[in-house]
Short mmCIF file of C-alpha atoms in Angstrom, two decimals:
data_model
loop_
_atom_site.label_atom_id
_atom_site.label_comp_id
_atom_site.label_asym_id
_atom_site.label_seq_id
_atom_site.Cartn_x
_atom_site.Cartn_y
_atom_site.Cartn_z
CA ALA A 1 -3.17 9.71 13.80
CA GLN A 2 -0.52 8.67 11.94
CA SER A 3 1.54 9.74 8.96
CA VAL A 4 3.76 9.60 6.31
CA ALA A 5 6.18 13.07 4.84
CA GLN A 6 8.09 11.37 2.26
CA PRO A 7 10.41 14.37 1.26
CA GLU A 8 11.93 14.23 -1.97
CA ASP A 9 9.68 13.16 -5.11
CA GLN A 10 12.20 12.27 -7.34
CA VAL A 11 15.68 10.48 -6.34
CA ASN A 12 18.89 10.18 -9.36
CA VAL A 13 21.66 7.97 -8.18
CA ALA A 14 24.62 6.74 -10.79
CA GLU A 15 24.89 2.97 -11.49
CA GLY A 16 26.74 1.30 -8.27
CA ASN A 17 26.71 4.18 -6.33
CA PRO A 18 24.34 3.91 -2.50
CA LEU A 19 21.36 4.96 -2.40
CA THR A 20 19.07 6.22 0.37
CA VAL A 21 15.55 7.15 -0.34
CA LYS A 22 14.02 9.49 3.37
CA CYS A 23 11.15 8.52 5.14
CA THR A 24 10.10 9.96 8.71
CA TYR A 25 6.24 8.62 9.95
CA SER A 26 4.52 10.23 12.93
CA VAL A 27 2.50 7.74 15.47
CA SER A 28 0.65 8.54 18.76
CA GLY A 29 2.63 5.02 19.61
CA ASN A 30 4.84 3.08 18.36
CA PRO A 31 5.34 1.84 14.48
CA TYR A 32 4.71 -0.46 12.12
CA LEU A 33 7.15 0.61 9.49
CA PHE A 34 7.27 -1.02 5.95
CA TRP A 35 8.54 -0.12 2.48
CA TYR A 36 6.78 -0.97 -0.87
CA VAL A 37 8.56 -0.54 -4.82
CA GLN A 38 5.54 -0.01 -7.59
CA TYR A 39 6.42 -0.85 -10.82
CA PRO A 40 4.56 1.04 -13.31
CA ASN A 41 0.65 -0.33 -13.65
CA ARG A 42 1.35 -3.15 -11.44
CA GLY A 43 0.98 -3.11 -7.71
CA LEU A 44 2.12 -2.81 -4.67
CA GLN A 45 5.07 -4.66 -3.55
CA PHE A 46 6.58 -5.81 -0.56
CA LEU A 47 10.26 -4.10 0.39
CA LEU A 48 10.91 -4.89 4.19
CA LYS A 49 8.94 -4.06 7.31
CA TYR A 50 10.19 -2.68 10.91
CA ILE A 51 8.31 -4.19 13.31
CA THR A 52 10.47 -3.98 16.13
CA GLY A 53 13.45 -6.07 17.16
CA ASP A 54 17.60 -5.22 15.53
CA ASN A 55 16.91 -1.04 14.29
CA LEU A 56 18.28 -2.67 10.84
CA VAL A 57 16.26 -4.19 9.32
CA LYS A 58 17.19 -6.33 5.99
CA GLY A 59 14.60 -7.28 3.07
CA SER A 60 14.66 -8.07 -0.58
CA TYR A 61 16.93 -7.48 -3.70
CA GLY A 62 19.31 -6.20 -1.02
CA PHE A 63 18.05 -3.49 0.04
CA GLU A 64 18.01 -2.45 4.00
CA ALA A 65 16.64 0.11 5.71
CA GLU A 66 17.17 2.29 9.71
CA PHE A 67 15.01 2.76 12.07
CA ASN A 68 15.56 5.95 14.22
CA LYS A 69 12.84 6.24 17.19
CA SER A 70 14.30 9.51 18.39
CA GLN A 71 14.33 11.14 14.44
CA THR A 72 11.58 9.57 13.50
CA SER A 73 12.88 7.80 10.33
CA PHE A 74 13.16 5.12 8.89
CA HIS A 75 15.08 5.19 5.96
CA LEU A 76 15.58 2.97 3.05
CA LYS A 77 19.02 2.07 2.08
CA LYS A 78 21.14 0.36 -0.50
CA PRO A 79 24.85 -0.15 -0.77
CA SER A 80 24.93 -0.59 -4.69
CA ALA A 81 22.31 0.96 -6.95
CA LEU A 82 20.73 -1.73 -10.09
CA VAL A 83 19.60 0.34 -13.26
CA SER A 84 16.15 -2.56 -12.82
CA ASP A 85 16.04 -0.49 -8.81
CA SER A 86 14.34 2.32 -11.01
CA ALA A 87 10.94 2.93 -10.12
CA LEU A 88 7.72 4.50 -7.39
CA TYR A 89 8.43 3.32 -3.89
CA PHE A 90 6.29 4.42 -0.62
CA CYS A 91 6.84 3.87 2.57
CA ALA A 92 3.81 3.11 5.41
CA VAL A 93 3.33 3.08 8.90
CA ARG A 94 0.98 1.62 10.66
CA GLU A 95 -0.21 2.24 15.71
CA VAL A 96 0.71 -1.02 17.19
CA GLY A 97 -1.88 -1.73 17.93
CA ASN A 98 -3.53 -0.75 15.36
CA ALA A 99 -4.69 -3.97 13.00
CA GLY A 100 -6.40 -1.85 9.86
CA LYS A 101 -4.93 1.25 8.82
CA SER A 102 -1.88 1.71 6.81
CA THR A 103 -0.61 4.72 5.46
CA PHE A 104 1.63 5.53 3.13
CA GLY A 105 4.21 8.80 1.93
CA ASP A 106 3.25 10.00 -1.41
CA GLY A 107 6.57 8.22 -2.99
CA THR A 108 9.15 8.14 -4.12
CA THR A 109 10.66 7.46 -8.25
CA LEU A 110 14.66 6.43 -7.35
CA THR A 111 15.95 6.95 -10.91
CA VAL A 112 19.19 4.79 -11.68
CA LYS A 113 21.62 5.76 -14.28
CA PRO A 114 24.04 3.77 -15.76
CA ASP B 1 0.43 -20.63 -4.02
CA ALA B 2 -2.04 -17.87 -5.38
CA GLY B 3 -1.00 -14.00 -4.81
CA VAL B 4 -4.19 -11.76 -4.90
CA THR B 5 -5.76 -11.32 -7.77
CA GLN B 6 -8.26 -8.17 -8.91
CA SER B 7 -10.65 -8.22 -11.75
CA PRO B 8 -11.20 -6.43 -13.39
CA THR B 9 -7.92 -5.55 -14.97
CA HIS B 10 -9.13 -2.01 -16.75
CA LEU B 11 -12.84 -0.93 -16.45
CA ILE B 12 -14.28 2.71 -17.52
CA LYS B 13 -17.56 3.96 -16.57
CA THR B 14 -19.81 7.24 -16.85
CA ARG B 15 -20.64 9.54 -14.29
CA GLY B 16 -23.56 8.59 -11.59
CA GLN B 17 -22.70 4.83 -12.40
CA GLN B 18 -21.67 2.32 -9.61
CA VAL B 19 -19.10 -0.55 -10.40
CA THR B 20 -18.38 -3.73 -8.71
CA LEU B 21 -13.65 -4.55 -8.07
CA ARG B 22 -13.48 -7.83 -7.21
CA CYS B 23 -9.98 -9.40 -4.85
CA SER B 24 -9.61 -13.08 -3.62
CA PRO B 25 -6.66 -13.18 -0.90
CA LYS B 26 -3.48 -15.03 -0.83
CA SER B 27 -4.10 -18.86 0.10
CA GLY B 28 -3.94 -18.08 4.13
CA HIS B 29 -4.62 -14.65 4.48
CA ASP B 30 -8.69 -13.74 6.15
CA THR B 31 -8.26 -10.01 6.06
CA VAL B 32 -8.68 -7.90 3.46
CA SER B 33 -8.65 -3.98 2.69
CA TRP B 34 -8.52 -1.79 0.49
CA TYR B 35 -6.82 1.37 -1.42
CA GLN B 36 -7.20 4.33 -3.02
CA GLN B 37 -4.58 5.48 -5.46
CA ALA B 38 -4.66 8.72 -7.41
CA LEU B 39 -2.35 9.23 -9.92
CA GLY B 40 0.93 10.68 -8.72
CA GLN B 41 0.51 10.00 -4.63
CA GLY B 42 0.24 7.07 -3.01
CA PRO B 43 -2.84 5.27 -1.33
CA GLN B 44 -5.69 6.34 0.38
CA PHE B 45 -6.82 3.90 3.05
CA ILE B 46 -10.80 2.71 2.06
CA PHE B 47 -11.78 0.21 4.55
CA GLN B 48 -11.34 -3.29 5.90
CA TYR B 49 -12.98 -6.51 6.37
CA TYR B 50 -12.23 -9.32 8.25
CA GLU B 51 -14.85 -11.67 10.11
CA GLU B 52 -17.14 -10.85 7.29
CA GLU B 53 -17.56 -7.36 8.67
CA GLU B 54 -16.43 -3.76 8.11
CA ARG B 55 -13.82 -3.09 11.01
CA GLN B 56 -11.68 0.35 9.74
CA ARG B 57 -12.77 2.32 7.70
CA GLY B 58 -11.46 5.75 6.14
CA ASN B 59 -12.58 9.75 4.59
CA PHE B 60 -14.15 8.27 2.70
CA PRO B 61 -18.65 8.99 2.44
CA ASP B 62 -21.02 5.77 2.09
CA ARG B 63 -20.56 5.55 -1.46
CA PHE B 64 -17.86 3.24 -1.13
CA SER B 65 -19.51 0.21 0.13
CA GLY B 66 -16.94 -3.01 0.63
CA HIS B 67 -18.71 -6.91 1.60
CA GLN B 68 -16.49 -10.06 2.28
CA PHE B 69 -17.46 -13.18 1.95
CA PRO B 70 -16.96 -17.09 3.58
CA ASN B 71 -14.00 -17.40 1.65
CA TYR B 72 -12.51 -14.43 2.31
CA SER B 73 -12.77 -13.02 -0.94
CA SER B 74 -13.45 -9.40 -1.41
CA GLU B 75 -16.02 -6.80 -3.31
CA LEU B 76 -16.03 -3.52 -3.16
CA ASN B 77 -18.97 -0.96 -4.54
CA VAL B 78 -18.53 2.53 -5.59
CA ASN B 79 -21.94 3.87 -5.96
CA ALA B 80 -23.18 6.54 -8.12
CA LEU B 81 -19.82 7.30 -9.55
CA LEU B 82 -17.85 10.53 -10.17
CA LEU B 83 -14.97 11.85 -12.11
CA GLY B 84 -12.99 12.20 -8.90
CA ASP B 85 -13.15 8.91 -7.96
CA SER B 86 -10.94 7.73 -11.12
CA ALA B 87 -8.21 5.78 -9.51
CA LEU B 88 -6.45 2.19 -9.23
CA TYR B 89 -8.12 0.78 -6.79
CA LEU B 90 -5.62 -1.21 -4.83
CA CYS B 91 -6.48 -4.85 -2.51
CA ALA B 92 -4.52 -5.59 0.47
CA SER B 93 -4.65 -9.24 1.95
CA SER B 94 -2.95 -10.28 6.04
CA SER B 95 -3.98 -12.46 8.16
CA THR B 96 -4.48 -12.13 11.59
CA GLY B 97 -1.46 -11.45 14.20
CA GLU B 98 0.81 -11.46 10.17
CA GLU B 99 1.74 -7.68 10.24
CA THR B 100 2.24 -7.49 6.45
CA GLN B 101 0.00 -5.91 4.36
CA TYR B 102 0.35 -8.38 0.71
CA PHE B 103 -0.87 -6.02 -2.59
CA GLY B 104 -2.85 -7.16 -5.59
CA PRO B 105 -1.96 -5.58 -9.14
CA GLY B 106 -5.45 -3.31 -8.88
CA THR B 107 -8.13 -1.70 -11.28
CA ARG B 108 -8.08 0.59 -13.43
CA LEU B 109 -11.00 2.65 -13.74
CA LEU B 110 -11.82 5.67 -15.22
CA VAL B 111 -15.39 7.56 -14.95
CA LEU B 112 -15.78 9.72 -17.79
#
């Protein structure tokens, strides 16, 4: 079985400050990990993924995420937040070798204030 | 290069009716997955189609069925609609050996 937890429903940061959106996961084997962003009344937009290799993954729009196997975490980060980063963020996991189902967290709403 | 497209964008049905949602995958993609996103929740996996066969299924009743065509496009059918089926239905496509799924804009279904 696989599962994802996003412990914060809401994250508020000031523009220009660093942001972190937390994600922890559980899988039986090794994970593929993903971050997606969703704007109101829109589908999910891919940000970045961890497949293998370097634990620090860089993605779109200046976002990055760090894979930590011992803590089973994959937190999303950005050094300097923009107001336009305000959106709903989803973490997802899929077990390596499982070509089908991805399991998503319930999402974290990020609000960046000017 | 068109991304994943879905139709219709919005749909209103009444309880007991049947609905068909459509998805065209991103060019070059051969795998289509369907997800249900209820308000305030993350997407829930319904099923995945590959080579015109259902490859994997989530915890959804048999009222939810699908199809994949030779051109890789897909349909999601829901019979005997319930109020609880009201949600955003998302289609995601990927290609064999590619781990990333790319999502369409979704179809918002309202069941009255």
